[in-house]
Short mmCIF file of C-alpha atoms and ligand atoms in Angstrom, two decimals:
data_model
loop_
_atom_site.label_atom_id
_atom_site.label_comp_id
_atom_site.label_asym_id
_atom_site.label_seq_id
_atom_site.Cartn_x
_atom_site.Cartn_y
_atom_site.Cartn_z
CA UNK A 1 -58.33 14.78 -24.28
CA UNK A 2 -54.89 15.93 -25.18
CA UNK A 3 -53.92 18.63 -27.74
CA UNK A 4 -51.77 17.03 -30.04
CA UNK A 5 -50.68 20.20 -31.50
CA UNK A 6 -49.58 21.90 -28.26
CA UNK A 7 -45.98 20.71 -28.69
CA UNK A 8 -43.22 21.59 -31.33
CA UNK A 9 -41.31 18.97 -33.21
CA UNK A 10 -37.56 18.52 -32.22
CA UNK A 11 -35.19 19.12 -34.61
CA UNK A 12 -33.90 16.43 -36.78
CA UNK A 13 -30.68 14.80 -36.05
CA UNK A 14 -28.02 16.12 -38.40
CA UNK A 15 -24.85 14.38 -38.96
CA UNK A 16 -22.10 16.84 -41.09
CA UNK A 17 -20.36 14.71 -43.81
CA UNK A 18 -17.40 15.69 -45.75
CA UNK A 19 -19.46 17.17 -48.25
CA UNK A 20 -22.52 18.45 -46.50
CA UNK A 21 -25.17 17.92 -44.04
CA UNK A 22 -27.27 14.52 -43.83
CA UNK A 23 -30.62 13.90 -41.85
CA UNK A 24 -31.63 10.70 -40.54
CA UNK A 25 -34.91 8.66 -41.27
CA UNK A 26 -35.82 5.84 -39.15
CA UNK A 27 -38.60 3.51 -39.03
CA UNK A 28 -39.07 0.84 -36.41
CA UNK A 29 -40.83 -2.62 -36.52
CA UNK A 30 -41.50 -3.53 -32.75
CA UNK A 31 -42.21 -7.28 -32.00
CA UNK A 32 -43.94 -7.06 -28.37
CA UNK A 33 -44.63 -10.48 -26.79
CA UNK A 34 -48.44 -10.29 -26.11
CA UNK A 35 -48.83 -10.61 -22.06
CA UNK A 36 -51.18 -13.85 -22.07
CA UNK A 37 -50.70 -17.04 -20.19
CA UNK A 38 -51.32 -19.04 -23.48
CA UNK A 39 -49.87 -19.19 -26.75
CA UNK A 40 -51.60 -17.87 -29.80
CA UNK A 41 -52.79 -21.11 -31.16
CA UNK A 42 -52.59 -23.54 -28.40
CA UNK A 43 -52.84 -23.99 -24.84
CA UNK A 44 -49.37 -24.10 -23.93
CA UNK A 45 -48.02 -22.13 -21.45
CA UNK A 46 -45.71 -19.11 -21.86
CA UNK A 47 -43.81 -19.02 -18.70
CA UNK A 48 -40.51 -17.61 -18.99
CA UNK A 49 -37.36 -19.71 -17.82
CA UNK A 50 -39.27 -23.19 -17.73
CA UNK A 51 -37.63 -26.58 -18.53
CA UNK A 52 -36.60 -26.63 -22.05
CA UNK A 53 -39.47 -28.24 -24.29
CA UNK A 54 -41.48 -28.53 -21.37
CA UNK A 55 -44.16 -25.73 -22.74
CA UNK A 56 -44.70 -27.47 -26.12
CA UNK A 57 -48.15 -28.36 -27.48
CA UNK A 58 -48.65 -30.91 -30.44
CA UNK A 59 -49.57 -28.09 -32.54
CA UNK A 60 -46.56 -25.87 -31.39
CA UNK A 61 -43.93 -28.78 -32.58
CA UNK A 62 -46.23 -29.06 -35.75
CA UNK A 63 -47.50 -32.70 -35.43
CA UNK A 64 -49.09 -34.19 -38.29
CA UNK A 65 -52.80 -33.21 -38.18
CA UNK A 66 -52.84 -30.72 -35.43
CA UNK A 67 -54.79 -27.44 -36.13
CA UNK A 68 -54.30 -24.12 -34.24
CA UNK A 69 -57.08 -22.62 -32.52
CA UNK A 70 -57.09 -18.55 -32.13
CA UNK A 71 -56.63 -17.59 -28.37
CA UNK A 72 -59.62 -15.04 -28.07
CA UNK A 73 -57.42 -13.22 -25.10
CA UNK A 74 -54.26 -12.98 -27.39
CA UNK A 75 -56.68 -11.26 -30.06
CA UNK A 76 -58.06 -9.23 -27.60
CA UNK A 77 -54.83 -8.03 -26.29
CA UNK A 78 -53.90 -6.93 -29.84
CA UNK A 79 -57.17 -4.94 -29.77
CA UNK A 80 -56.51 -3.09 -26.71
CA UNK A 81 -52.89 -2.18 -27.66
CA UNK A 82 -54.20 -0.67 -31.10
CA UNK A 83 -57.10 1.31 -28.95
CA UNK A 84 -54.20 2.60 -26.90
CA UNK A 85 -52.02 3.73 -29.98
CA UNK A 86 -55.55 5.53 -31.17
CA UNK A 87 -55.41 3.33 -33.89
CA UNK A 88 -58.15 1.94 -36.34
CA UNK A 89 -59.22 -1.50 -35.59
CA UNK A 90 -60.21 -3.96 -38.54
CA UNK A 91 -62.95 -6.03 -37.69
CA UNK A 92 -61.86 -8.28 -40.61
CA UNK A 93 -58.55 -9.34 -40.45
CA UNK A 94 -56.80 -12.54 -41.63
CA UNK A 95 -53.44 -14.65 -41.07
CA UNK A 96 -51.18 -15.64 -43.66
CA UNK A 97 -48.26 -18.37 -44.00
CA UNK A 98 -44.86 -17.11 -44.33
CA UNK A 99 -42.89 -19.92 -45.59
CA UNK A 100 -39.16 -20.54 -44.74
CA UNK A 101 -37.08 -23.29 -43.18
CA UNK A 102 -35.62 -22.86 -39.96
CA UNK A 103 -34.65 -25.70 -37.31
CA UNK A 104 -36.69 -23.67 -34.62
CA UNK A 105 -39.44 -23.45 -36.78
CA UNK A 106 -41.18 -26.97 -36.92
CA UNK A 107 -43.72 -25.89 -39.12
CA UNK A 108 -41.64 -24.61 -41.92
CA UNK A 109 -43.80 -21.34 -41.52
CA UNK A 110 -44.80 -18.77 -39.32
CA UNK A 111 -48.37 -17.83 -39.21
CA UNK A 112 -48.58 -14.12 -39.55
CA UNK A 113 -50.91 -11.37 -40.86
CA UNK A 114 -49.67 -9.76 -44.13
CA UNK A 115 -52.10 -8.56 -45.96
CA UNK A 116 -55.11 -7.98 -43.72
CA UNK A 117 -53.42 -7.02 -40.44
CA UNK A 118 -56.06 -6.59 -37.43
CA UNK A 119 -54.99 -2.94 -36.55
CA UNK A 120 -54.39 -0.18 -39.00
CA UNK A 121 -53.19 3.49 -38.84
CA UNK A 122 -52.48 5.23 -35.29
CA UNK A 123 -49.87 7.28 -33.59
CA UNK A 124 -47.62 7.61 -30.94
CA UNK A 125 -46.59 10.95 -29.20
CA UNK A 126 -43.15 10.71 -28.16
CA UNK A 127 -41.96 13.19 -25.61
CA UNK A 128 -38.52 14.39 -25.94
CA UNK A 129 -38.29 17.17 -23.29
CA UNK A 130 -41.34 19.62 -21.82
CA UNK A 131 -43.18 21.07 -24.83
CA UNK A 132 -41.10 18.96 -27.29
CA UNK A 133 -42.39 15.79 -28.80
CA UNK A 134 -42.30 14.06 -31.93
CA UNK A 135 -45.73 12.38 -33.34
CA UNK A 136 -44.61 9.08 -34.90
CA UNK A 137 -47.56 7.65 -37.02
CA UNK A 138 -48.17 3.71 -36.90
CA UNK A 139 -48.83 1.86 -40.25
CA UNK A 140 -50.27 -0.94 -38.58
CA UNK A 141 -49.97 -3.71 -35.91
CA UNK A 142 -50.73 -7.58 -36.79
CA UNK A 143 -50.52 -10.66 -34.65
CA UNK A 144 -47.71 -13.55 -35.33
CA UNK A 145 -46.21 -16.32 -33.84
CA UNK A 146 -42.74 -16.25 -32.28
CA UNK A 147 -40.30 -18.85 -33.29
CA UNK A 148 -38.18 -21.11 -30.81
CA UNK A 149 -34.62 -21.20 -29.92
CA UNK A 150 -31.55 -23.10 -31.43
CA UNK A 151 -28.76 -23.38 -29.02
CA UNK A 152 -25.36 -23.90 -30.61
CA UNK A 153 -22.96 -23.27 -27.32
CA UNK A 154 -23.80 -26.08 -25.38
CA UNK A 155 -21.93 -28.66 -26.96
CA UNK A 156 -18.79 -28.75 -29.53
CA UNK A 157 -20.90 -31.29 -31.91
CA UNK A 158 -24.56 -30.88 -31.94
CA UNK A 159 -26.91 -28.23 -31.55
CA UNK A 160 -30.11 -28.26 -29.68
CA UNK A 161 -33.59 -26.43 -29.83
CA UNK A 162 -35.86 -25.45 -27.40
CA UNK A 163 -39.34 -24.96 -28.64
CA UNK A 164 -40.95 -23.23 -25.39
CA UNK A 165 -41.08 -19.97 -27.40
CA UNK A 166 -42.63 -21.30 -30.45
CA UNK A 167 -46.27 -20.08 -31.19
CA UNK A 168 -45.81 -17.25 -28.36
CA UNK A 169 -48.06 -14.50 -29.70
CA UNK A 170 -46.13 -11.60 -30.86
CA UNK A 171 -47.77 -8.21 -31.95
CA UNK A 172 -45.74 -6.47 -34.58
CA UNK A 173 -46.07 -2.84 -34.46
CA UNK A 174 -44.64 -1.02 -37.59
CA UNK A 175 -43.95 2.99 -37.75
CA UNK A 176 -44.10 5.26 -40.63
CA UNK A 177 -40.47 6.26 -41.15
CA UNK A 178 -41.15 9.40 -38.85
CA UNK A 179 -38.41 9.29 -36.30
CA UNK A 180 -35.32 11.23 -37.02
CA UNK A 181 -32.56 10.35 -34.70
CA UNK A 182 -31.24 7.71 -32.30
CA UNK A 183 -32.56 9.37 -29.41
CA UNK A 184 -35.88 9.71 -30.64
CA UNK A 185 -35.75 5.91 -31.86
CA UNK A 186 -35.10 4.95 -27.99
CA UNK A 187 -37.71 7.22 -26.87
CA UNK A 188 -40.31 5.87 -29.29
CA UNK A 189 -39.53 2.21 -27.75
CA UNK A 190 -39.69 3.45 -24.48
CA UNK A 191 -43.04 5.27 -25.07
CA UNK A 192 -44.50 1.91 -26.65
CA UNK A 193 -43.49 0.16 -23.94
CA UNK A 194 -44.93 2.50 -21.23
CA UNK A 195 -48.12 2.48 -23.21
CA UNK A 196 -48.40 -1.42 -23.19
CA UNK A 197 -47.16 -1.84 -19.61
CA UNK A 198 -49.98 0.69 -18.68
CA UNK A 199 -52.62 -1.43 -20.85
CA UNK A 200 -51.38 -4.96 -19.54
CA UNK A 201 -50.74 -6.11 -23.10
CA UNK A 202 -46.89 -6.62 -22.87
CA UNK A 203 -44.71 -6.88 -20.02
CA UNK A 204 -41.69 -4.81 -21.89
CA UNK A 205 -39.11 -7.15 -20.67
CA UNK A 206 -36.27 -6.20 -23.15
CA UNK A 207 -33.69 -8.44 -21.28
CA UNK A 208 -36.03 -11.61 -21.68
CA UNK A 209 -36.60 -10.80 -25.31
CA UNK A 210 -40.37 -9.63 -24.90
CA UNK A 211 -39.58 -6.36 -26.60
CA UNK A 212 -37.47 -6.31 -29.43
CA UNK A 213 -37.17 -4.25 -32.63
CA UNK A 214 -35.70 -4.09 -36.26
CA UNK A 215 -34.61 -0.75 -36.92
CA UNK A 216 -34.64 0.68 -40.18
CA UNK A 217 -32.18 3.70 -41.05
CA UNK A 218 -31.46 5.64 -44.32
CA UNK A 219 -30.36 9.31 -44.66
CA UNK A 220 -31.23 11.98 -47.00
CA UNK A 221 -30.07 15.52 -47.45
CA UNK A 222 -32.04 18.57 -45.58
CA UNK A 223 -35.23 19.14 -46.99
CA UNK A 224 -35.77 15.46 -48.55
CA UNK A 225 -37.81 14.19 -45.84
CA UNK A 226 -40.42 17.25 -46.11
CA UNK A 227 -40.76 16.60 -49.65
CA UNK A 228 -41.65 12.98 -48.62
CA UNK A 229 -44.15 14.17 -46.18
CA UNK A 230 -45.92 16.24 -48.62
CA UNK A 231 -45.79 13.82 -51.71
CA UNK A 232 -46.07 10.62 -49.65
CA UNK A 233 -43.15 9.63 -52.35
CA UNK A 234 -40.94 7.46 -50.87
CA UNK A 235 -38.02 8.01 -53.53
CA UNK A 236 -37.11 11.30 -51.85
CA UNK A 237 -35.85 9.47 -49.14
CA UNK A 238 -32.57 7.29 -49.28
CA UNK A 239 -32.27 3.77 -49.35
CA UNK A 240 -32.58 2.08 -45.88
CA UNK A 241 -31.06 -1.08 -44.43
CA UNK A 242 -32.65 -2.65 -41.70
CA UNK A 243 -30.98 -3.66 -38.28
CA UNK A 244 -32.42 -6.87 -37.07
CA UNK A 245 -33.33 -8.11 -33.46
CA UNK A 246 -32.49 -5.16 -31.01
CA UNK A 247 -33.14 -5.56 -27.43
CA UNK A 248 -31.44 -2.80 -25.71
CA UNK A 249 -32.46 1.04 -25.97
CA UNK A 250 -28.56 1.74 -25.86
CA UNK A 251 -27.58 -0.53 -28.62
CA UNK A 252 -30.52 0.78 -30.63
CA UNK A 253 -29.11 4.13 -30.61
CA UNK A 254 -25.54 2.86 -31.26
CA UNK A 255 -26.45 0.87 -34.22
CA UNK A 256 -28.54 3.93 -35.80
CA UNK A 257 -25.44 6.23 -35.20
CA UNK A 258 -23.02 4.06 -37.05
CA UNK A 259 -25.24 2.94 -39.95
CA UNK A 260 -26.26 6.64 -40.57
CA UNK A 261 -22.41 7.14 -41.02
CA UNK A 262 -21.95 4.18 -42.76
CA UNK A 263 -24.26 5.26 -45.17
CA UNK A 264 -22.94 8.82 -45.63
CA UNK A 265 -19.42 7.54 -46.00
CA UNK A 266 -20.92 5.57 -49.10
CA UNK A 267 -22.87 7.98 -50.86
CA UNK A 268 -20.20 10.58 -50.22
CA UNK A 269 -17.76 8.17 -51.81
CA UNK A 270 -19.99 7.90 -55.04
CA UNK A 271 -21.26 4.84 -54.22
CA UNK A 272 -25.03 3.60 -53.46
CA UNK A 273 -26.43 2.13 -50.30
CA UNK A 274 -27.60 -1.57 -50.75
CA UNK A 275 -30.73 -2.45 -49.41
CA UNK A 276 -30.13 -5.26 -47.11
CA UNK A 277 -30.83 -6.94 -43.28
CA UNK A 278 -27.84 -6.31 -41.13
CA UNK A 279 -26.66 -7.34 -37.67
CA UNK A 280 -25.48 -5.16 -35.06
CA UNK A 281 -22.39 -6.32 -33.06
CA UNK A 282 -22.11 -4.39 -29.69
CA UNK A 283 -18.43 -5.55 -28.97
CA UNK A 284 -17.39 -3.80 -32.07
CA UNK A 285 -19.65 -1.00 -32.19
CA UNK A 286 -20.65 -1.68 -35.81
CA UNK A 287 -23.48 -3.27 -38.19
CA UNK A 288 -22.51 -5.81 -40.68
CA UNK A 289 -24.50 -7.52 -43.45
CA UNK A 290 -26.65 -10.69 -42.49
CA UNK A 291 -28.50 -10.59 -46.39
CA UNK A 292 -28.44 -8.65 -49.04
CA UNK A 293 -31.98 -7.96 -50.82
CA UNK A 294 -30.54 -10.75 -53.55
CA UNK A 295 -30.43 -13.50 -51.16
CA UNK A 296 -33.69 -12.33 -49.18
CA UNK A 297 -36.01 -15.01 -48.84
CA UNK A 298 -39.02 -15.63 -50.61
CA UNK A 299 -41.70 -16.35 -47.99
CA UNK A 300 -44.32 -17.40 -50.52
CA UNK A 301 -47.00 -15.92 -48.43
CA UNK A 302 -50.58 -17.24 -48.95
CA UNK A 303 -53.88 -17.34 -46.26
CA UNK A 304 -53.68 -20.09 -44.13
CA UNK A 305 -56.20 -22.58 -45.14
CA UNK A 306 -56.25 -24.21 -41.38
CA UNK A 307 -57.62 -20.69 -40.22
CA UNK A 308 -60.66 -19.03 -41.21
CA UNK A 309 -60.42 -14.95 -41.42
CA UNK A 310 -60.72 -13.27 -38.11
CA UNK A 311 -63.97 -11.53 -37.69
CA UNK A 312 -64.72 -9.58 -34.44
CA UNK A 313 -67.59 -7.55 -33.54
CA UNK A 314 -67.78 -3.92 -33.00
CA UNK A 315 -69.68 -4.33 -29.83
CA UNK A 316 -66.64 -6.68 -28.52
CA UNK A 317 -64.42 -3.74 -29.47
CA UNK A 318 -66.47 -1.29 -27.82
CA UNK A 319 -66.19 -3.48 -24.62
CA UNK A 320 -62.36 -3.72 -24.74
CA UNK A 321 -62.78 0.44 -25.32
CA UNK A 322 -64.81 0.75 -22.30
CA UNK A 323 -62.41 -1.15 -19.94
CA UNK A 324 -59.28 0.83 -20.89
CA UNK A 325 -56.93 2.28 -18.20
CA UNK A 326 -56.44 6.01 -18.13
CA UNK A 327 -53.12 6.08 -20.35
CA UNK A 328 -49.89 7.78 -19.68
CA UNK A 329 -50.06 11.18 -21.63
CA UNK A 330 -53.58 11.72 -19.84
CA UNK A 331 -52.24 10.80 -16.32
CA UNK A 332 -49.31 13.16 -16.71
CA UNK A 333 -52.00 15.79 -17.80
CA UNK A 334 -54.23 15.03 -14.89
CA UNK A 335 -51.26 15.36 -12.48
CA UNK A 336 -50.45 18.69 -13.85
CA UNK A 337 -53.77 20.15 -13.79
CA UNK A 338 -55.28 18.49 -10.43
CA UNK A 339 -52.17 18.72 -8.15
CA UNK A 340 -50.39 21.59 -9.89
CA UNK A 341 -47.31 19.11 -10.29
CA UNK A 342 -44.49 20.59 -12.92
CA UNK A 343 -44.42 18.97 -16.29
CA UNK A 344 -41.28 17.29 -15.12
CA UNK A 345 -42.30 15.77 -12.01
CA UNK A 346 -45.57 14.54 -13.69
CA UNK A 347 -43.44 12.97 -15.97
CA UNK A 348 -41.36 11.30 -13.66
CA UNK A 349 -43.98 9.90 -11.51
CA UNK A 350 -45.90 8.58 -14.62
CA UNK A 351 -42.96 6.94 -16.53
CA UNK A 352 -44.17 3.60 -15.26
CA UNK A 353 -47.51 2.47 -14.14
CA UNK A 354 -46.50 1.04 -11.14
CA UNK A 355 -45.07 4.15 -9.92
CA UNK A 356 -47.67 6.10 -10.80
CA UNK A 357 -50.10 3.57 -8.76
CA UNK A 358 -48.22 4.02 -5.59
CA UNK A 359 -48.12 7.88 -6.08
CA UNK A 360 -51.69 8.18 -6.57
CA UNK A 361 -52.29 5.87 -3.42
CA UNK A 362 -50.16 8.14 -1.28
CA UNK A 363 -51.41 11.08 -2.72
CA UNK A 364 -55.03 10.32 -2.06
CA UNK A 365 -56.38 12.93 0.53
CA UNK A 366 -52.93 14.42 0.77
CA UNK A 367 -51.13 17.37 -0.67
CA UNK A 368 -49.82 16.42 -4.07
CA UNK A 369 -47.03 18.38 -4.18
CA UNK A 370 -45.62 17.16 -0.97
CA UNK A 371 -46.22 13.99 -1.76
CA UNK A 372 -44.31 14.13 -4.95
CA UNK A 373 -41.40 15.41 -3.54
CA UNK A 374 -41.19 12.52 -1.06
CA UNK A 375 -41.83 10.11 -3.45
CA UNK A 376 -39.39 11.23 -6.20
CA UNK A 377 -36.40 12.62 -4.31
CA UNK A 378 -36.41 10.38 -1.21
CA UNK A 379 -38.21 7.12 -2.41
CA UNK A 380 -37.21 6.81 -6.19
CA UNK A 381 -33.62 8.02 -5.13
CA UNK A 382 -33.16 5.61 -2.49
CA UNK A 383 -34.60 2.66 -4.67
CA UNK A 384 -32.60 3.74 -7.54
CA UNK A 385 -29.56 3.64 -5.41
CA UNK A 386 -30.31 0.20 -4.04
CA UNK A 387 -31.14 -1.09 -7.33
CA UNK A 388 -35.05 -1.67 -6.19
CA UNK A 389 -37.95 -0.94 -7.98
CA UNK A 390 -41.24 0.20 -6.34
CA UNK A 391 -42.58 -3.66 -6.33
CA UNK A 392 -39.62 -4.70 -4.01
CA UNK A 393 -39.87 -1.43 -2.17
CA UNK A 394 -39.23 -1.98 1.85
CA UNK A 395 -41.38 0.99 2.26
CA UNK A 396 -45.34 0.87 1.62
CA UNK A 397 -47.80 3.72 0.16
CA UNK A 398 -49.10 3.36 3.51
CA UNK A 399 -46.00 3.77 5.61
CA UNK A 400 -44.74 6.72 3.66
CA UNK A 401 -48.44 8.43 3.79
CA UNK A 402 -47.77 8.02 7.41
CA UNK A 403 -44.72 9.94 7.60
CA UNK A 404 -46.12 12.77 5.54
CA UNK A 405 -49.19 12.95 7.85
CA UNK A 406 -46.94 13.62 10.91
CA UNK A 407 -44.98 16.40 9.31
CA UNK A 408 -48.44 17.91 8.22
CA UNK A 409 -49.63 17.65 11.84
CA UNK A 410 -46.29 19.44 12.75
CA UNK A 411 -45.49 16.43 14.99
CA UNK A 412 -42.42 15.87 13.17
CA UNK A 413 -40.01 18.57 11.19
CA UNK A 414 -38.76 17.59 7.80
CA UNK A 415 -35.32 16.72 9.15
CA UNK A 416 -36.86 14.16 11.60
CA UNK A 417 -38.99 12.76 8.93
CA UNK A 418 -35.72 11.84 7.09
CA UNK A 419 -34.64 10.08 10.23
CA UNK A 420 -38.15 8.49 10.41
CA UNK A 421 -37.73 7.34 7.01
CA UNK A 422 -34.47 5.60 7.41
CA UNK A 423 -36.02 3.78 10.18
CA UNK A 424 -38.76 2.57 8.26
CA UNK A 425 -36.31 1.41 5.40
CA UNK A 426 -34.21 -0.56 7.44
CA UNK A 427 -36.53 -1.89 10.20
CA UNK A 428 -40.07 -1.26 9.27
CA UNK A 429 -42.89 -0.56 11.44
CA UNK A 430 -45.68 2.04 11.92
CA UNK A 431 -44.33 5.87 11.58
CA UNK A 432 -46.71 7.02 14.74
CA UNK A 433 -45.99 4.35 17.00
CA UNK A 434 -42.13 4.92 16.22
CA UNK A 435 -42.06 8.39 16.87
CA UNK A 436 -44.31 8.28 19.92
CA UNK A 437 -42.01 5.07 21.25
CA UNK A 438 -38.38 6.70 20.12
CA UNK A 439 -39.64 10.35 21.50
CA UNK A 440 -38.91 12.12 18.12
CA UNK A 441 -41.81 14.30 18.39
CA UNK A 442 -41.34 17.60 17.66
CA UNK A 443 -41.45 20.17 20.46
CA UNK A 444 -44.11 22.75 19.88
CA UNK A 445 -44.49 23.22 23.79
CA UNK A 446 -43.14 26.83 23.74
CA UNK A 447 -42.44 26.59 27.48
CA UNK A 448 -40.22 23.71 26.95
CA UNK A 449 -38.34 25.61 24.06
CA UNK A 450 -38.02 28.79 26.15
CA UNK A 451 -36.05 26.97 28.76
CA UNK A 452 -33.77 25.91 26.74
CA UNK A 453 -33.37 29.05 24.84
CA UNK A 454 -33.10 30.79 28.38
CA UNK A 455 -30.16 28.43 29.26
CA UNK A 456 -28.18 29.12 25.95
CA UNK A 457 -28.47 32.60 26.26
CA UNK A 458 -27.33 32.77 29.87
CA UNK A 459 -24.47 30.43 29.16
CA UNK A 460 -22.97 32.65 26.28
CA UNK A 461 -22.96 36.28 27.44
CA UNK A 462 -20.45 37.38 25.08
CA UNK A 463 -22.15 35.78 22.04
CA UNK A 464 -25.26 37.76 23.17
CA UNK A 465 -23.75 40.97 23.52
CA UNK A 466 -22.31 40.61 19.86
CA UNK A 467 -25.70 39.08 18.68
CA UNK A 468 -27.45 42.59 20.12
CA UNK A 469 -25.04 44.82 17.82
CA UNK A 470 -25.62 42.49 14.58
CA UNK A 471 -29.03 40.77 14.62
CA UNK A 472 -27.46 38.55 11.85
CA UNK A 473 -26.02 36.41 14.52
CA UNK A 474 -29.32 35.34 16.09
CA UNK A 475 -28.82 32.44 13.87
CA UNK A 476 -26.05 31.24 16.02
CA UNK A 477 -28.45 30.99 18.92
CA UNK A 478 -31.39 29.09 16.93
CA UNK A 479 -28.72 26.42 15.67
CA UNK A 480 -27.46 26.02 19.44
CA UNK A 481 -31.38 25.47 20.54
CA UNK A 482 -31.88 23.03 17.64
CA UNK A 483 -28.70 20.91 18.40
CA UNK A 484 -29.82 20.88 22.16
CA UNK A 485 -33.07 19.75 21.36
CA UNK A 486 -31.88 16.90 18.94
CA UNK A 487 -33.53 18.67 15.90
CA UNK A 488 -36.92 18.23 17.64
CA UNK A 489 -37.69 21.88 18.71
CA UNK A 490 -40.32 23.74 15.98
CA UNK A 491 -38.05 25.85 14.00
CA UNK A 492 -40.34 28.51 13.57
CA UNK A 493 -41.06 28.86 17.46
CA UNK A 494 -37.08 28.77 18.28
CA UNK A 495 -36.67 31.83 15.63
CA UNK A 496 -39.43 33.73 17.28
CA UNK A 497 -38.23 33.10 21.12
CA UNK A 498 -34.53 33.85 20.06
CA UNK A 499 -35.63 36.92 18.37
CA UNK A 500 -37.64 38.20 21.40
CA UNK A 501 -35.06 37.29 23.77
CA UNK A 502 -32.49 39.25 22.25
CA UNK A 503 -34.20 42.25 21.46
P1 LIG B 601 -40.77 -4.38 -45.76
O1 LIG B 601 -42.16 -4.84 -45.91
O2 LIG B 601 -40.47 -4.70 -47.13
O3 LIG B 601 -40.18 -4.60 -44.54
P2 LIG B 601 -42.17 -1.74 -45.40
O4 LIG B 601 -42.49 -0.78 -46.44
O5 LIG B 601 -43.29 -2.28 -44.62
O6 LIG B 601 -41.03 -2.75 -45.89
O7 LIG B 601 -41.20 -0.83 -43.84
C1 LIG B 601 -40.85 -1.62 -43.10
C2 LIG B 601 -40.25 -0.44 -42.24
O8 LIG B 601 -39.20 0.43 -42.85
C3 LIG B 601 -41.24 0.76 -41.69
O9 LIG B 601 -40.97 0.67 -40.33
C4 LIG B 601 -41.15 1.73 -42.39
O10 LIG B 601 -41.14 2.98 -41.68
C5 LIG B 601 -39.53 1.56 -42.58
N1 LIG B 601 -38.80 2.28 -43.75
C6 LIG B 601 -39.37 2.29 -45.05
N2 LIG B 601 -38.83 3.16 -46.11
C7 LIG B 601 -37.83 3.76 -44.98
C8 LIG B 601 -36.64 4.74 -45.39
N3 LIG B 601 -36.61 5.15 -46.43
N4 LIG B 601 -35.87 5.04 -44.23
C9 LIG B 601 -36.10 4.23 -43.00
N5 LIG B 601 -37.10 3.55 -42.83
C10 LIG B 601 -38.02 3.49 -43.65
MG1 LIG B 602 -40.30 -5.77 -42.78
#
């Protein structure tokens, strides 16, 4: 188990205003698309990029008389996510209608869970640096439907609507206002994404909009947040604004920074921050008002009469709990403990579940530290450079393992191994066969190396004279021998022989 007290909380971000210092307080509502082939209340496909309006069941487009049927798998995914965030699972939850009109919402309401969410309080540990982390409390996770997409830029006179996304299951993950700076907010979204990708409950694809966040930002004088934590009284905090629908880590940070400075300027000018919904404009780098609280919708929430309360059994939850994979924090701790990796390396290797799985396959039965070096420096470095990911890596786990075995056996030096890596990257093949076929094997045959050493010593009498007076110059001979053997001579053996001959 993890020791949640073994880290130090980072300092909150402070912004100096004209009249004093201000601290940031941030709470996030993250919408994560449930990884599921079918929608929340229909059997229509959730496939991304399909022909517009091709994945729409009658219930999704709200044909009269159609009734929703809960997709059990989506519910299981929400429970799994809750367990991954160490949260309470509510055995009884219920669906409510959130009423509003929008062309991409044919029902005229969104089915959500306002009063009784399926998941209650949990937590996320957000790592900021080795030993420095923030504990962010989760307030709740509820399940709801996504809306469709209106398209306004296809025709000058008409708007279109694509209902493929309508009715797709979302998890809304609501944090407490425990995030204290822009970097932390991005790291928090990153950690949620990482955990859900480990769990297989959300693919975390932000570009496709499968993970997006509403960002609530307020500012307060130093000390006010601590008072809120002591008393639970929100009045110690400043008035917040909500920045809607952010799907880029970079823009989340920029929007928070702009919004905090905007609020500070208002307060220092003697004004008051108005609670409202805002949008971030990345081109201008600023947030602007979308709607104020006065014009906020009255959603007229009420329990959905088409759906019974959602009752699940503890035994079912226990089954899901029993099938949970190892989570990132635990995997990272195990890599440090069992393989002696540094916190940093273990963090890099476990950042993405696919990377961690690849590393573990290569590390099985091999030296973990050596494998970590190869995976991080050679493989990840190269993948990064070429814009590839582990799934599209030209080198497989078996091939990389083969390279490392050849080094361990003394068949190739580290330098030759890099050449071999290059061959595998561009041409593929079996590492051992390539080394054999292309004569890349390291020469450990002392007789053969000695012959080369003798030749070089014989050809360079002046150098020999100098090296006998100054032993540091022996390195020159070692270099010559390695060069003459195409880097294949075992360096340790060459060093030893050169020293012996010069003595
Ligand atoms: P609503 O349901 O009206 O959107 P909630 O109380 O559920 O409001 O809060 C929504 C989000 O706003 C939560 O993530 C919460 O942590 C965050 N939040 C609440 N108060 C503040 C505040 N003063 N500053 C920043 N974030 C806040
Ligand atoms: Mg809200």
